[in-house]
Amino acid sequence: MKKMKILVNGCFHRIAFDLIEHYLNEGNEIFGFDEVEEDDDKFNLYALIGRNALFHLNKQEKTHYDCAYDFTSKQLLCQFSKKNSQKVPIQLEDTFISGLHPAEEREEQAYEVHIQDIVHFLVNLNHCSLVPDYIRVNGKDEQSVHIISFLNI
């Protein structure tokens, strides 16, 4: 399998960090962008992956990236783009992400999705030949994606 160069803006967002770990474990090169202060949680996450030779923090690479994820929007989960294509906004609707904020109570109507299921979905987007202009995770219209995880019994 060809190794990829991946850009992740807002790389210490909780889901972005798990996505980066996944890609690093596959041997892909990651260019992450985020502000890191020694006294915040982002620094602790940076300490976990900062020594990996395939991870580069706040370094602009002149070559093109195979794909990019941007976790800096407050209204979206992220924006995704492949080589030389426009960004695809990905929105979470009626979704509670377990493992993200353990202290939060979920709403009665919310679907519960685990972080690893979201990461798996985001990785698989990169393997799709066609990606829609807009994706709603657990939304109610034709551009929606319902993430379902299966239990191994």
mmCIF file of C-alpha atoms in Angstrom:
data_model
loop_
_atom_site.group_PDB
_atom_site.id
_atom_site.type_symbol
_atom_site.label_atom_id
_atom_site.label_comp_id
_atom_site.label_asym_id
_atom_site.label_seq_id
_atom_site.Cartn_x
_atom_site.Cartn_y
_atom_site.Cartn_z
ATOM 1 C CA MET A 1 0.000 0.000 0.000
ATOM 2 C CA LYS A 2 1.294 3.447 -0.958
ATOM 3 C CA LYS A 3 2.198 5.633 2.009
ATOM 4 C CA MET A 4 0.395 8.961 2.080
ATOM 5 C CA LYS A 5 1.105 12.524 3.171
ATOM 6 C CA ILE A 6 -1.774 13.830 5.255
ATOM 7 C CA LEU A 7 -2.434 17.334 6.540
ATOM 8 C CA VAL A 8 -4.437 17.737 9.768
ATOM 9 C CA ASN A 9 -5.368 21.257 10.841
ATOM 10 C CA GLY A 10 -6.452 21.421 14.483
ATOM 11 C CA CYS A 11 -4.486 18.224 15.038
ATOM 12 C CA PHE A 12 -4.997 18.095 18.811
ATOM 13 C CA HIS A 13 -8.788 18.029 18.597
ATOM 14 C CA ARG A 14 -9.707 14.734 20.304
ATOM 15 C CA ILE A 15 -10.984 12.992 17.150
ATOM 16 C CA ALA A 16 -8.151 14.439 15.035
ATOM 17 C CA PHE A 17 -5.608 13.011 17.467
ATOM 18 C CA ASP A 18 -7.101 9.503 17.207
ATOM 19 C CA LEU A 19 -7.153 9.866 13.409
ATOM 20 C CA ILE A 20 -3.459 10.831 13.435
ATOM 21 C CA GLU A 21 -2.576 7.835 15.612
ATOM 22 C CA HIS A 22 -4.377 5.563 13.155
ATOM 23 C CA TYR A 23 -2.517 6.982 10.155
ATOM 24 C CA LEU A 24 0.859 6.909 11.960
ATOM 25 C CA ASN A 25 0.339 3.245 12.860
ATOM 26 C CA GLU A 26 -0.127 2.575 9.130
ATOM 27 C CA GLY A 27 3.204 4.334 8.408
ATOM 28 C CA ASN A 28 1.772 7.478 6.798
ATOM 29 C CA GLU A 29 3.422 10.901 7.122
ATOM 30 C CA ILE A 30 1.388 13.507 9.017
ATOM 31 C CA PHE A 31 1.716 17.281 8.893
ATOM 32 C CA GLY A 32 -0.223 18.600 11.883
ATOM 33 C CA PHE A 33 -1.074 22.209 12.632
ATOM 34 C CA ASP A 34 -2.199 23.504 16.032
ATOM 35 C CA GLU A 35 -1.196 25.868 18.805
ATOM 36 C CA VAL A 36 0.473 24.079 21.721
ATOM 37 C CA GLU A 37 1.104 25.592 25.153
ATOM 38 C CA GLU A 38 3.094 23.714 27.798
ATOM 39 C CA ASP A 39 0.320 24.045 30.350
ATOM 40 C CA ASP A 40 -2.647 22.724 28.323
ATOM 41 C CA ASP A 41 -4.061 19.338 27.306
ATOM 42 C CA LYS A 42 -2.734 19.741 23.767
ATOM 43 C CA PHE A 43 0.820 19.555 25.093
ATOM 44 C CA ASN A 44 0.050 16.185 26.712
ATOM 45 C CA LEU A 45 -1.263 14.866 23.382
ATOM 46 C CA TYR A 46 1.784 16.257 21.567
ATOM 47 C CA ALA A 47 4.035 14.432 24.047
ATOM 48 C CA LEU A 48 2.435 11.129 22.961
ATOM 49 C CA ILE A 49 3.227 11.493 19.227
ATOM 50 C CA GLY A 50 5.819 14.283 18.967
ATOM 51 C CA ARG A 51 8.788 11.924 18.792
ATOM 52 C CA ASN A 52 7.393 9.923 15.894
ATOM 53 C CA ALA A 53 9.568 10.715 12.861
ATOM 54 C CA LEU A 54 6.491 10.632 10.607
ATOM 55 C CA PHE A 55 4.733 13.425 12.548
ATOM 56 C CA HIS A 56 5.610 17.061 11.816
ATOM 57 C CA LEU A 57 4.068 19.848 13.904
ATOM 58 C CA ASN A 58 3.473 23.231 12.244
ATOM 59 C CA LYS A 59 5.839 22.535 9.325
ATOM 60 C CA GLN A 60 4.604 23.448 5.854
ATOM 61 C CA GLU A 61 5.585 20.886 3.236
ATOM 62 C CA LYS A 62 5.905 22.130 -0.350
ATOM 63 C CA THR A 63 4.707 18.871 -1.853
ATOM 64 C CA HIS A 64 1.009 18.178 -2.209
ATOM 65 C CA TYR A 65 -0.879 16.232 0.389
ATOM 66 C CA ASP A 66 -2.875 13.150 -0.493
ATOM 67 C CA CYS A 67 -5.683 14.321 1.764
ATOM 68 C CA ALA A 68 -6.428 16.954 4.397
ATOM 69 C CA TYR A 69 -8.654 17.199 7.446
ATOM 70 C CA ASP A 70 -9.518 20.524 9.082
ATOM 71 C CA PHE A 71 -10.921 20.325 12.633
ATOM 72 C CA THR A 72 -10.894 24.078 13.342
ATOM 73 C CA SER A 73 -14.566 24.861 12.604
ATOM 74 C CA LYS A 74 -16.879 25.157 15.624
ATOM 75 C CA GLN A 75 -19.995 24.234 13.587
ATOM 76 C CA LEU A 76 -18.610 21.119 11.858
ATOM 77 C CA LEU A 77 -16.906 17.906 12.857
ATOM 78 C CA CYS A 78 -14.305 18.700 10.200
ATOM 79 C CA GLN A 79 -13.738 19.480 6.548
ATOM 80 C CA PHE A 80 -12.184 16.816 4.342
ATOM 81 C CA SER A 81 -10.438 17.154 1.008
ATOM 82 C CA LYS A 82 -8.472 14.915 -1.282
ATOM 83 C CA LYS A 83 -5.673 15.965 -3.613
ATOM 84 C CA ASN A 84 -6.610 19.099 -5.552
ATOM 85 C CA SER A 85 -10.312 18.942 -4.645
ATOM 86 C CA GLN A 86 -12.634 21.231 -2.754
ATOM 87 C CA LYS A 87 -13.270 20.809 0.955
ATOM 88 C CA VAL A 88 -16.232 18.658 1.960
ATOM 89 C CA PRO A 89 -17.920 19.852 5.176
ATOM 90 C CA ILE A 90 -18.835 17.036 7.569
ATOM 91 C CA GLN A 91 -21.502 17.877 10.124
ATOM 92 C CA LEU A 92 -22.646 15.840 13.120
ATOM 93 C CA GLU A 93 -26.393 15.918 13.678
ATOM 94 C CA ASP A 94 -28.236 14.437 16.655
ATOM 95 C CA THR A 95 -25.062 12.573 17.602
ATOM 96 C CA PHE A 96 -23.447 11.940 20.962
ATOM 97 C CA ILE A 97 -19.812 10.829 20.683
ATOM 98 C CA SER A 98 -18.955 8.468 23.500
ATOM 99 C CA GLY A 99 -15.396 8.760 24.736
ATOM 100 C CA LEU A 100 -15.135 12.418 23.711
ATOM 101 C CA HIS A 101 -16.601 14.162 26.761
ATOM 102 C CA PRO A 102 -17.309 11.498 29.380
ATOM 103 C CA ALA A 103 -18.850 13.985 31.822
ATOM 104 C CA GLU A 104 -21.496 15.189 29.350
ATOM 105 C CA GLU A 105 -25.008 13.834 29.399
ATOM 106 C CA ARG A 106 -26.397 12.834 26.041
ATOM 107 C CA GLU A 107 -29.715 14.063 24.776
ATOM 108 C CA GLU A 108 -32.580 11.544 24.618
ATOM 109 C CA GLN A 109 -32.854 11.740 20.803
ATOM 110 C CA ALA A 110 -29.106 11.559 20.076
ATOM 111 C CA TYR A 111 -27.451 8.596 18.381
ATOM 112 C CA GLU A 112 -24.450 7.312 20.301
ATOM 113 C CA VAL A 113 -21.297 6.826 18.248
ATOM 114 C CA HIS A 114 -17.830 5.920 19.538
ATOM 115 C CA ILE A 115 -14.747 7.948 18.566
ATOM 116 C CA GLN A 116 -13.149 4.956 16.824
ATOM 117 C CA ASP A 117 -16.215 4.568 14.582
ATOM 118 C CA ILE A 118 -15.874 8.220 13.536
ATOM 119 C CA VAL A 119 -12.134 7.720 12.876
ATOM 120 C CA HIS A 120 -12.875 4.603 10.804
ATOM 121 C CA PHE A 121 -15.433 6.593 8.768
ATOM 122 C CA LEU A 122 -12.965 9.467 8.177
ATOM 123 C CA VAL A 123 -10.204 7.078 7.072
ATOM 124 C CA ASN A 124 -12.575 5.310 4.677
ATOM 125 C CA LEU A 125 -13.538 8.636 3.082
ATOM 126 C CA ASN A 126 -9.983 8.825 1.838
ATOM 127 C CA HIS A 127 -10.473 5.548 -0.067
ATOM 128 C CA CYS A 128 -13.696 6.656 -1.788
ATOM 129 C CA SER A 129 -13.432 7.607 -5.438
ATOM 130 C CA LEU A 130 -16.425 9.969 -5.193
ATOM 131 C CA VAL A 131 -17.274 12.081 -2.162
ATOM 132 C CA PRO A 132 -20.431 14.230 -1.955
ATOM 133 C CA ASP A 133 -20.281 18.015 -1.575
ATOM 134 C CA TYR A 134 -21.635 17.870 1.979
ATOM 135 C CA ILE A 135 -21.940 15.053 4.537
ATOM 136 C CA ARG A 136 -24.241 14.923 7.545
ATOM 137 C CA VAL A 137 -23.399 12.147 9.999
ATOM 138 C CA ASN A 138 -26.628 10.656 11.396
ATOM 139 C CA GLY A 139 -28.642 13.317 9.612
ATOM 140 C CA LYS A 140 -32.058 12.810 8.092
ATOM 141 C CA ASP A 141 -31.643 13.563 4.384
ATOM 142 C CA GLU A 142 -30.153 11.897 1.316
ATOM 143 C CA GLN A 143 -26.639 13.284 1.974
ATOM 144 C CA SER A 144 -26.556 11.605 5.384
ATOM 145 C CA VAL A 145 -24.328 8.856 6.690
ATOM 146 C CA HIS A 146 -25.386 6.608 9.529
ATOM 147 C CA ILE A 147 -22.438 5.122 11.379
ATOM 148 C CA ILE A 148 -23.231 1.733 12.819
ATOM 149 C CA SER A 149 -20.811 -0.304 14.868
ATOM 150 C CA PHE A 150 -21.130 -4.033 15.307
ATOM 151 C CA LEU A 151 -20.357 -5.906 18.470
ATOM 152 C CA ASN A 152 -18.284 -9.060 18.180
ATOM 153 C CA ILE A 153 -20.079 -11.655 20.263
#
